[in-house]
Tab-separated table of C-alpha atoms in Angstrom:
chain	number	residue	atom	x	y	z
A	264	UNK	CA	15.265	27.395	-15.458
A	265	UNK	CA	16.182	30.826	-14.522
A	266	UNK	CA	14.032	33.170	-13.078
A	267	UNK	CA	12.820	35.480	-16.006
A	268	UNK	CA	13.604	39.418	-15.092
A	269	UNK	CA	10.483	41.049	-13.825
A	270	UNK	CA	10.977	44.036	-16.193
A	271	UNK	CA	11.163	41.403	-19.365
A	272	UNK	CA	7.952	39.116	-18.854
A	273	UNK	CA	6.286	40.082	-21.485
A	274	UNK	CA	8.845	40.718	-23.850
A	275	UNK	CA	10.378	36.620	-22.956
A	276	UNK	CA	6.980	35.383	-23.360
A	277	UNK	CA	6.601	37.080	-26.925
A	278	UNK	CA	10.041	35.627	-27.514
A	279	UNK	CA	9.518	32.091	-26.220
A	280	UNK	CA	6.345	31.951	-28.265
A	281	UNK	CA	7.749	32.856	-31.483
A	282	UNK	CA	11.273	30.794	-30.709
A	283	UNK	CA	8.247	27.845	-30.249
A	284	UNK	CA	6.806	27.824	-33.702
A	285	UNK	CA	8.964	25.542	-35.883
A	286	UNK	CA	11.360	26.842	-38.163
A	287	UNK	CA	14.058	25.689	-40.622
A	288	UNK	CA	16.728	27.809	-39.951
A	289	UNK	CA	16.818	27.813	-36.342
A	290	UNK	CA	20.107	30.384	-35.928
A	291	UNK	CA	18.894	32.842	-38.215
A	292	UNK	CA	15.324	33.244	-36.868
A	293	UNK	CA	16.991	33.231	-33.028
A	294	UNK	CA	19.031	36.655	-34.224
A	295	UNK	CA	15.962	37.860	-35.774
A	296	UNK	CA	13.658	37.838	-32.603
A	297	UNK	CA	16.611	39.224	-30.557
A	298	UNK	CA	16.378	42.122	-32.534
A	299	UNK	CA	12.851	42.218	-32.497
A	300	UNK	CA	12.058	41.794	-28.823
A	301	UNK	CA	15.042	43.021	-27.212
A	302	UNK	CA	16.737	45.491	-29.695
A	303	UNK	CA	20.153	43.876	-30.387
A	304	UNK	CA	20.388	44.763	-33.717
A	305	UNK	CA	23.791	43.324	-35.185
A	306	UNK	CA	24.938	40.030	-34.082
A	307	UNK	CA	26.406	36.635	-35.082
A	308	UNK	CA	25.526	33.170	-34.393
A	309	UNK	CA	28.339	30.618	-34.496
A	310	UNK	CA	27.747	26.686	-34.523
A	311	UNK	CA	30.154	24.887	-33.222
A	312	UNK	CA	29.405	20.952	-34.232
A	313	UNK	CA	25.995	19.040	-34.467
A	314	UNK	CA	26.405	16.657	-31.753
A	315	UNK	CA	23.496	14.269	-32.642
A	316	UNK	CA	24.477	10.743	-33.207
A	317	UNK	CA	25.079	10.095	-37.313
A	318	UNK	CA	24.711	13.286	-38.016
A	319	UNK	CA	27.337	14.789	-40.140
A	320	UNK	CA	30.094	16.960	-38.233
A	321	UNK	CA	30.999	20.890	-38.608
A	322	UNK	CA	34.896	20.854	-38.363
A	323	UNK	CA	35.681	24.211	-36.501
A	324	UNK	CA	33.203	26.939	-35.167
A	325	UNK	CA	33.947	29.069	-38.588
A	326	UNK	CA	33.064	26.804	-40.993
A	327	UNK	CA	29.514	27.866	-40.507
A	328	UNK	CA	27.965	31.285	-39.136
A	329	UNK	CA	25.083	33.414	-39.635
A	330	UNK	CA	25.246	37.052	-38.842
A	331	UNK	CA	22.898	40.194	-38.514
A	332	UNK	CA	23.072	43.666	-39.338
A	333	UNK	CA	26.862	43.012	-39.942
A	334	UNK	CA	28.411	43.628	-43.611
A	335	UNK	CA	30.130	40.921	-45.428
A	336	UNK	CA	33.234	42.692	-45.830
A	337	UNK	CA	34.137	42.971	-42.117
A	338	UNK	CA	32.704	38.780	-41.746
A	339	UNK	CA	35.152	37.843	-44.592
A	340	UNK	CA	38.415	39.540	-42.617
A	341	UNK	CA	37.322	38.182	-39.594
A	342	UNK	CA	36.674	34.593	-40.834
A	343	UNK	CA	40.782	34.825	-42.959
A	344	UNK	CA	42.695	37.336	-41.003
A	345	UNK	CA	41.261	38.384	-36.818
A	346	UNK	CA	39.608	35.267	-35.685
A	347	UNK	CA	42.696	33.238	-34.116
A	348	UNK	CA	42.525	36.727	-32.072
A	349	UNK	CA	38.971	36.545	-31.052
A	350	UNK	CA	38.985	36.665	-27.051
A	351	UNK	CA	35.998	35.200	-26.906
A	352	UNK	CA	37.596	31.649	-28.175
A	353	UNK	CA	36.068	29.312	-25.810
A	354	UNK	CA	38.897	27.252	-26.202
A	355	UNK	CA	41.113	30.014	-24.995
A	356	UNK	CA	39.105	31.660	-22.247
A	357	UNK	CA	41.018	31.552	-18.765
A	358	UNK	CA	39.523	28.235	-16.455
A	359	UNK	CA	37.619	30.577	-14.148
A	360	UNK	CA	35.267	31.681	-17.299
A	361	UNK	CA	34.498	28.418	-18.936
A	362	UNK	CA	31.014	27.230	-18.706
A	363	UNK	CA	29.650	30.312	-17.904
A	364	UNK	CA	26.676	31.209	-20.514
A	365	UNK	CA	27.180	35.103	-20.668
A	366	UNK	CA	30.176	36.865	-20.958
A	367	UNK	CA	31.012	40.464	-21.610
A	368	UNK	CA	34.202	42.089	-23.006
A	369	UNK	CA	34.835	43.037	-19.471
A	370	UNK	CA	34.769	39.961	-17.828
A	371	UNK	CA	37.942	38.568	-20.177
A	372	UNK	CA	40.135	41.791	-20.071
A	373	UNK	CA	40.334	45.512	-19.019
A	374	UNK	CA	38.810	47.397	-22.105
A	375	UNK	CA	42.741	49.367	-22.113
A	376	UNK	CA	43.817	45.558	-22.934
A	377	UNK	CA	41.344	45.099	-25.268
A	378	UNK	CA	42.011	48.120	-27.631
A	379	UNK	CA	44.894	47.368	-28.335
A	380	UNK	CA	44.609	43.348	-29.446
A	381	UNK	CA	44.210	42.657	-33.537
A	382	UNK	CA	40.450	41.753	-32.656
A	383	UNK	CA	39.575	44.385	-30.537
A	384	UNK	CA	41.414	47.297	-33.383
A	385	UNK	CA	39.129	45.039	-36.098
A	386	UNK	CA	36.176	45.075	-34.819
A	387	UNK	CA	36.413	48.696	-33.217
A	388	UNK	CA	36.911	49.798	-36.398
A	389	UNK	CA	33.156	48.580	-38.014
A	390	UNK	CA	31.980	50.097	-34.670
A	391	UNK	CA	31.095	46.721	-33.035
A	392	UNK	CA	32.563	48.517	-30.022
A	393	UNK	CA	30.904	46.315	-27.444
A	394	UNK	CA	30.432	42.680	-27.110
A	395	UNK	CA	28.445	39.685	-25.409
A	396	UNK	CA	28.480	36.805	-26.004
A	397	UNK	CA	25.814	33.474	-25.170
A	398	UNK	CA	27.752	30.154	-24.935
A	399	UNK	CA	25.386	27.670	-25.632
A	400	UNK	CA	25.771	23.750	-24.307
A	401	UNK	CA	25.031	20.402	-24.086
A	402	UNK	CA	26.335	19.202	-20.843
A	403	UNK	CA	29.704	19.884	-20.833
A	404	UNK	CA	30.072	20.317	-24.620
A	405	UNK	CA	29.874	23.369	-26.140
A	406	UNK	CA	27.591	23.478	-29.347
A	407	UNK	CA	26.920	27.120	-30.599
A	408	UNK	CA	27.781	31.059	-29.253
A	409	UNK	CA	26.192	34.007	-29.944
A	410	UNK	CA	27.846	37.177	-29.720
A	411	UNK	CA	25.545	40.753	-29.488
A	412	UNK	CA	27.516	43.787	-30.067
A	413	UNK	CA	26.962	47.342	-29.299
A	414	UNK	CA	28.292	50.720	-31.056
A	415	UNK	CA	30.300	53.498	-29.151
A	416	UNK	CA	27.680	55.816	-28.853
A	417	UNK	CA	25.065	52.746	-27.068
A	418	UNK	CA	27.769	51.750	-24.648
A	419	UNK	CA	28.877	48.636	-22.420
A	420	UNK	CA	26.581	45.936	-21.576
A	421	UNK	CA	25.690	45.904	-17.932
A	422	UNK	CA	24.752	43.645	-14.944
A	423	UNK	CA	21.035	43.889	-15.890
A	424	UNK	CA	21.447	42.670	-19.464
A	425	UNK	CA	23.498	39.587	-18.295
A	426	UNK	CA	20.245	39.189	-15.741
A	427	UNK	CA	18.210	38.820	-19.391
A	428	UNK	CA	21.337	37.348	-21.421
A	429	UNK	CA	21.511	34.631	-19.146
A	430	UNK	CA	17.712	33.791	-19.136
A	431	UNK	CA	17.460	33.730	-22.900
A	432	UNK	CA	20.750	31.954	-23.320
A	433	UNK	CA	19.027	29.108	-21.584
A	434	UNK	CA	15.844	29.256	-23.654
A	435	UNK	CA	18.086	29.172	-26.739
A	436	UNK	CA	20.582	26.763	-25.307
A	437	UNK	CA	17.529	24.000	-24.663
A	438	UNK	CA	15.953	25.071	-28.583
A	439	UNK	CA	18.763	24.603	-30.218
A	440	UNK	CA	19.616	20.857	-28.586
A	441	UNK	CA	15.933	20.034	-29.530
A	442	UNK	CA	16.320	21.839	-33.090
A	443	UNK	CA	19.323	19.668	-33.732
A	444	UNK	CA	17.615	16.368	-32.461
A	445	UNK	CA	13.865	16.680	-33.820
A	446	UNK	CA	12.083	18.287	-36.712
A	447	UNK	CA	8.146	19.216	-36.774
A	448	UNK	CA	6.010	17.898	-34.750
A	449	UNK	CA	8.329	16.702	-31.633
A	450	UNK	CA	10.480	19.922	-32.064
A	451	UNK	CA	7.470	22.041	-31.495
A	452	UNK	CA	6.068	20.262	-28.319
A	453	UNK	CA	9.402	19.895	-26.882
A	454	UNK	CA	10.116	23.403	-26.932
A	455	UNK	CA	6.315	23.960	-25.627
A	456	UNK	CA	7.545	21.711	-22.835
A	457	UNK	CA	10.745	23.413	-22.457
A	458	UNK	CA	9.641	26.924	-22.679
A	459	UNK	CA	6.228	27.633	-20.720
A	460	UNK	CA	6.796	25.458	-17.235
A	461	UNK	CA	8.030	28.983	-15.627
A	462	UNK	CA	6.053	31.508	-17.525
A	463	UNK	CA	3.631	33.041	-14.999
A	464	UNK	CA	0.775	32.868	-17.667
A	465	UNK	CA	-1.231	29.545	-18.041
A	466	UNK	CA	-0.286	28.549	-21.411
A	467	UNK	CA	-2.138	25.229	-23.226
A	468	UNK	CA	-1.407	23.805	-26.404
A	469	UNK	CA	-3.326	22.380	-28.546
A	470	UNK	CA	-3.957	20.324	-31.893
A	471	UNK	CA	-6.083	21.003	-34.639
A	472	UNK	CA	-9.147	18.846	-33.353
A	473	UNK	CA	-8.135	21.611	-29.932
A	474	UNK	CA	-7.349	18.504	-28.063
A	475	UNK	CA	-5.119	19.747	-25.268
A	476	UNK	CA	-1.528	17.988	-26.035
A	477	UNK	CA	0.782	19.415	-23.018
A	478	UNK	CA	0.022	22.666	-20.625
A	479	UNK	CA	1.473	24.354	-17.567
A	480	UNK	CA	1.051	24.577	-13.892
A	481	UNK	CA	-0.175	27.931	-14.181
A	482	UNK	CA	-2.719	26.861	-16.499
A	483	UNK	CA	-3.497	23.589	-14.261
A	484	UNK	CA	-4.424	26.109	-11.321
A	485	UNK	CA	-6.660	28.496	-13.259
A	486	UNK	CA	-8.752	25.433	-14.403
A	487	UNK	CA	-9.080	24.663	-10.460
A	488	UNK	CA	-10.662	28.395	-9.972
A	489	UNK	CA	-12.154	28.413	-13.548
A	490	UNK	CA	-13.968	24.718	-12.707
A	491	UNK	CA	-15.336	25.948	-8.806
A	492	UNK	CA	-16.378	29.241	-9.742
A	493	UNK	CA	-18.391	29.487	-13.385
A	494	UNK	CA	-19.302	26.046	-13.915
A	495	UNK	CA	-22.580	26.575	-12.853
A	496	UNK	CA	-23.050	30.536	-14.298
A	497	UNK	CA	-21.646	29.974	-17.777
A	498	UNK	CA	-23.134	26.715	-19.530
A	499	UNK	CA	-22.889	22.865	-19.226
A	500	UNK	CA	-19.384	21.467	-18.964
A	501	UNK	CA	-18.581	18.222	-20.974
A	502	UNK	CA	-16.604	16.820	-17.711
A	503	UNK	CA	-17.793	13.381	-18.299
A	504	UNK	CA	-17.631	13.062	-21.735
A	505	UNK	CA	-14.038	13.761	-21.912
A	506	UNK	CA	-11.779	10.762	-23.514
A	507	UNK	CA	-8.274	12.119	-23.477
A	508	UNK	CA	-5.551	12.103	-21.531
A	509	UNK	CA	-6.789	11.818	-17.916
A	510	UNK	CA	-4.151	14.719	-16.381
A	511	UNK	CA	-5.376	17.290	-18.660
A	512	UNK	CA	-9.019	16.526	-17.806
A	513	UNK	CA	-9.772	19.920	-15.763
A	514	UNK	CA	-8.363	21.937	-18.392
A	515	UNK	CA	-9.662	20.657	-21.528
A	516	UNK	CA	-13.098	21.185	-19.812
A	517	UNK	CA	-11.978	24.742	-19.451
A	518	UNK	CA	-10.303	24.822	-22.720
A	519	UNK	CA	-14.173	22.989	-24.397
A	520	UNK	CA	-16.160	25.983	-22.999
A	521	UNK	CA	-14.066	28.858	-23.719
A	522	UNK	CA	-12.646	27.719	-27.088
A	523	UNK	CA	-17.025	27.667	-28.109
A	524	UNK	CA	-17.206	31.534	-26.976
A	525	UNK	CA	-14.152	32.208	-28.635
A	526	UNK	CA	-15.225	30.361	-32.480
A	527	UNK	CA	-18.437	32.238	-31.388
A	528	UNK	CA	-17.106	35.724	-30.995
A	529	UNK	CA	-14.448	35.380	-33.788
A	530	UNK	CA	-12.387	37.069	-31.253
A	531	UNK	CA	-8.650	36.033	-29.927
A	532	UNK	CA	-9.177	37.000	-26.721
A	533	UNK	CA	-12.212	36.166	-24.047
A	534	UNK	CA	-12.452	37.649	-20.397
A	535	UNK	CA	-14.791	35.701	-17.782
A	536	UNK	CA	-15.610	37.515	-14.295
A	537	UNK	CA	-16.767	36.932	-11.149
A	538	UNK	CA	-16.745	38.253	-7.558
A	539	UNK	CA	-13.021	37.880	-6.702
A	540	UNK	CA	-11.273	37.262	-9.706
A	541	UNK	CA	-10.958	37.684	-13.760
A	542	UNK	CA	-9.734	35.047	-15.977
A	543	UNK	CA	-8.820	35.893	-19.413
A	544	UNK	CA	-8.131	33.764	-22.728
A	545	UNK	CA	-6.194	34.808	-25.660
A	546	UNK	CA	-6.077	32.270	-28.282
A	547	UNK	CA	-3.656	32.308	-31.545
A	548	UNK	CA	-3.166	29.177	-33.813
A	549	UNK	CA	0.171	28.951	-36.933
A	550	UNK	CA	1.124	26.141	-38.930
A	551	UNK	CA	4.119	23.874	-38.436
A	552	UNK	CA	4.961	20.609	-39.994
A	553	UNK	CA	3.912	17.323	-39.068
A	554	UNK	CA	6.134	13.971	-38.924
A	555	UNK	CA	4.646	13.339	-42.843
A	556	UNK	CA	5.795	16.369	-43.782
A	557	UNK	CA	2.339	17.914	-44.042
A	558	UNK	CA	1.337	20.964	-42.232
A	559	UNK	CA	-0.426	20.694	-39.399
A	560	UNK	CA	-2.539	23.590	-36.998
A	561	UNK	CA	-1.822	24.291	-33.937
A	562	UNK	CA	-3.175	26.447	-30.877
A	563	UNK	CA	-2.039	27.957	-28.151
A	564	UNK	CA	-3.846	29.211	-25.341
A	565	UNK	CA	-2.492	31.747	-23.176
A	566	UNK	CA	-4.189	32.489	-19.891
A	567	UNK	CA	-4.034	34.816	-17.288
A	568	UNK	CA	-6.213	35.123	-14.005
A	569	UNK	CA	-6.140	38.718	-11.688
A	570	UNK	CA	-7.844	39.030	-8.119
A	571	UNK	CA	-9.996	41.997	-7.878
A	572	UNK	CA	-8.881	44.194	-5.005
A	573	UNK	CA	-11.202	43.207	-2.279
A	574	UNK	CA	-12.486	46.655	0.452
A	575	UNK	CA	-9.230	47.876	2.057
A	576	UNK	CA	-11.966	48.979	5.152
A	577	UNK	CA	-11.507	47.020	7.887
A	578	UNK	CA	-14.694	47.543	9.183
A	579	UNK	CA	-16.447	46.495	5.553
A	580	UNK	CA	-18.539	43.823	6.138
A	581	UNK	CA	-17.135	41.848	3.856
A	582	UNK	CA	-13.870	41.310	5.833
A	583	UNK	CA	-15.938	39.515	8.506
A	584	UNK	CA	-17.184	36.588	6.438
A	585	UNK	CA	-15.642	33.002	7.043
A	586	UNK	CA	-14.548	31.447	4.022
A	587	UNK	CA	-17.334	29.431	3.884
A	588	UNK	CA	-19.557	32.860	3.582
A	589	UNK	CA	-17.563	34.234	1.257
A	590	UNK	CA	-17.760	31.163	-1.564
A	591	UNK	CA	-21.715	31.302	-0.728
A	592	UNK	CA	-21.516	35.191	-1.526
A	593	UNK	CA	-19.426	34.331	-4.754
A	594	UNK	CA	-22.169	31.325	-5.216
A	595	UNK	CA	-25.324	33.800	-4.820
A	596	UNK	CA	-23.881	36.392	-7.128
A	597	UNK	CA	-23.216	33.909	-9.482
A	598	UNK	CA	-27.063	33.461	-9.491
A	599	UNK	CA	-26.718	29.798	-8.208
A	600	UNK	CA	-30.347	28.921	-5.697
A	601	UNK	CA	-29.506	27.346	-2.504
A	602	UNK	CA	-30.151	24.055	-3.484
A	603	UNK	CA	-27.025	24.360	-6.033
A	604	UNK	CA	-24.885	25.726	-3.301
A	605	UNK	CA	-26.176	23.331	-0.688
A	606	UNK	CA	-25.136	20.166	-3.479
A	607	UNK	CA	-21.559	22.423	-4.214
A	608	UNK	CA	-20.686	22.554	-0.903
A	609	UNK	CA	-21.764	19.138	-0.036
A	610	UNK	CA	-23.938	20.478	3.068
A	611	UNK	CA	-27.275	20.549	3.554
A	612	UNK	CA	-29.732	22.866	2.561
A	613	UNK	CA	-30.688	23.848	6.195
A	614	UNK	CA	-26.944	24.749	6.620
A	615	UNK	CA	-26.787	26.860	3.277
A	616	UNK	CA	-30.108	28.794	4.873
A	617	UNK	CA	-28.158	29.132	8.188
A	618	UNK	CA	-25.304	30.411	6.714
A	619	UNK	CA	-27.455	33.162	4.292
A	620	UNK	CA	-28.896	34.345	7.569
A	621	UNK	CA	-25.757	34.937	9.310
A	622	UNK	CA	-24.280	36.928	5.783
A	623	UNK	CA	-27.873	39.446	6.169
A	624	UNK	CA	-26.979	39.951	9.748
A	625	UNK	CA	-23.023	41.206	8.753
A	626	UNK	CA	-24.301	43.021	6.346
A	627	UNK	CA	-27.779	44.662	8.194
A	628	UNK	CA	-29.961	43.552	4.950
A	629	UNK	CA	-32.923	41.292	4.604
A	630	UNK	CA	-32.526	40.520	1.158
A	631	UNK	CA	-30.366	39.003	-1.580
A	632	UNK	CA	-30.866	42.462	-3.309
A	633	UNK	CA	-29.975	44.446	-0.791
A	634	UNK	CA	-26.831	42.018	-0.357
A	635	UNK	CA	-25.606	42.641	-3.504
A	636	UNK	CA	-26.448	46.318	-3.325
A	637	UNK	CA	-24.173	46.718	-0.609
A	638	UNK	CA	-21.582	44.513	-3.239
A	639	UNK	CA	-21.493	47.019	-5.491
A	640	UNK	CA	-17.748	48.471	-5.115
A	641	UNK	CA	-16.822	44.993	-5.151
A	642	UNK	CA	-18.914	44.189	-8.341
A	643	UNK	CA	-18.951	46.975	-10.291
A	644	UNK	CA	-17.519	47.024	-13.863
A	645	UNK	CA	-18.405	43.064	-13.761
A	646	UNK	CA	-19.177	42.027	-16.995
A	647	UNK	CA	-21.649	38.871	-16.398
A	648	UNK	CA	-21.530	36.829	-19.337
């Protein structure tokens, strides 16, 4: 998968979310949310052949297309009259362009050349001055196109929306092969699967008993900090009890605790804090239709985790700790007794009381008060929950 424009994460994430959530019309909704998250507000989606085994064949790109924010009028005259002009024919593009997934009136012919073809005088003329279009695939074959047009006055397309094009040309691309193969159920975890395995947010989904069905490496990680550092501050976990699937173990525990604060709240978002870091939960759940035909709940669960800036002073305390200190500092503000962190750390409580010592001598304080006095600029604004 392509590396998702820093500038567009959290406009692709909106979009791969709502591409996710199953849909009948799969062409219609895709020119819908590029409007919607990215602004392109006329534009056309062409199929170009269903190439699923028995099913039933499209004979020639034009015999079905959806458009948006474009008239009839001008669709009609291009479908009987311009489109044996089109220059964006795959079948006629030079060698050198086929198989690439984004293309720009540029990249076929100097715009001179292009004013003065029948396509480029018809569509000039409804003001559909500038064009890209998304070539969409299934290995070598091609399957659908998109084509995103801009007015006069809004100008070319340019190397940074081919950066984006390209990206969500490759999220469509992989919906629309599963769209065409699956309906309900599979269709929606596939494109869970297909979607959210790059996305820098954890992401977890869920059924409606919130039994996690597929999730992330981002969210695998989180669970990893979530599990060492507020099992023992925020409630029991149900670690042993669980009787899923054994590779989503650490994160269903997560996903057990959090989802009970959440149904408590009646919230759709949850932040949990410690020392070093702040892991937050936002939670949404939408229909889509089961195998049966039924309707069926499901959840998502997106989740981020930020590390809190630790003292830029060199000379802070802090900055001398070993590692080992600084998980028994996270441990003691946690509220965790030695005995905990002695059993957490696998060490012995004689070792935990060693170590304790040597944290009140870099910091000049007798005290676990005074410890977490001196804390403060680290801990401050913590919400302990």
């Amino acid at each position: 998968m392509r590396k998702i424009p820093d500038k567009w994460q959290g406009s692709v994430l909106e979009f791969s979310l709502d591409l996710a959530r199953d849909s009948e019309n799969l062409p219609k909704k895709v020119l819908s949310l590029f409007d919607q998250h990215f602004g392109y507000r006329r534009s056309i989606f062409f199929t170009h052949g269903i190439p699923s085994p028995g099913a039933s064949r499209r004979k020639g790109a034009m015999n079905s297309y959806i458009t948006y924010g474009i008239r009839y009028g001008p669709m009609y005259d291009y479908k009987e009259r311009v489109y044996k002009h089109d220059i964006f024919r795959y079948s006629h593009l030079p060698a050198q362009l086929r198989g690439r997934q984004v293309l720009f009136t540029d990249d076929v012919m100097s715009f001179e050349e292009y004013e003065r073809t029948p396509y480029g005088i018809h569509m000039m003329g409804e003001d559909l001055y500038y064009q890209a279009v998304i070539f969409f695939f299934q290995g070598e074959r091609i399957i659908g196109s998109m084509a995103l047009f801009r007015s006069k006055e809004q100008g070319k397309f340019g190397e940074e929306d081919r950066a984006l094009l390209e990206y969500l040309g490759s999220l469509v691309e992989a919906s629309y092969q599963t769209y065409l193969r699956h309906n309900g159920e599979g269709r929606f975890q596939d494109n869970f699967q297909l979607f959210f395995q790059d996305v820098k947010q954890g992401a977890v989904l869920l059924n409606q008993e919130m039994t996690v069905i597929q999730c992330n490496g981002a969210a695998r990680e989180i669970s990893q900090i979530f599990w060492e550092q507020y099992r023992h501050n925020h409630g029991h976990f149900l670690r042993s009890n669980y009787q899923g699937d054994p590779q989503f173990w650490e994160v269903q525990t997560m996903v057990n605790e959090v989802g009970e604060r959440l149904s408590a709240q009646g919230s759709s978002s949850q932040t949990i804090t410690s020392l070093a870091r702040d892991i937050t939960f936002y939670h949404t759940a939408f229909l889509s239709s089961a195998p049966a035909g039924l309707l069926q709940t499901w959840h998502l669960m997106l989740i981020t985790c930020q590390t809190k800036e630790m003292p830029k002073n060199i000379d802070h305390p802090y900055n001398s700790l070993t590692q080992q200190e600084r998980r028994i500092v996270y441990y003691l503000a946690s509220g965790m007794k030695n005995e905990q962190i002695a059993e957490e750390l696998h060490i012995s409580i004689y070792t935990v009381r060693t170590h304790i010592a040597n944290i009140y001598k870099k910091f000049e304080v007798n005290s676990k008060v005074d410890l977490l006095m001196h804390l403060q600029p680290i801990l401050k604004d913590q919400n302990n929950l």
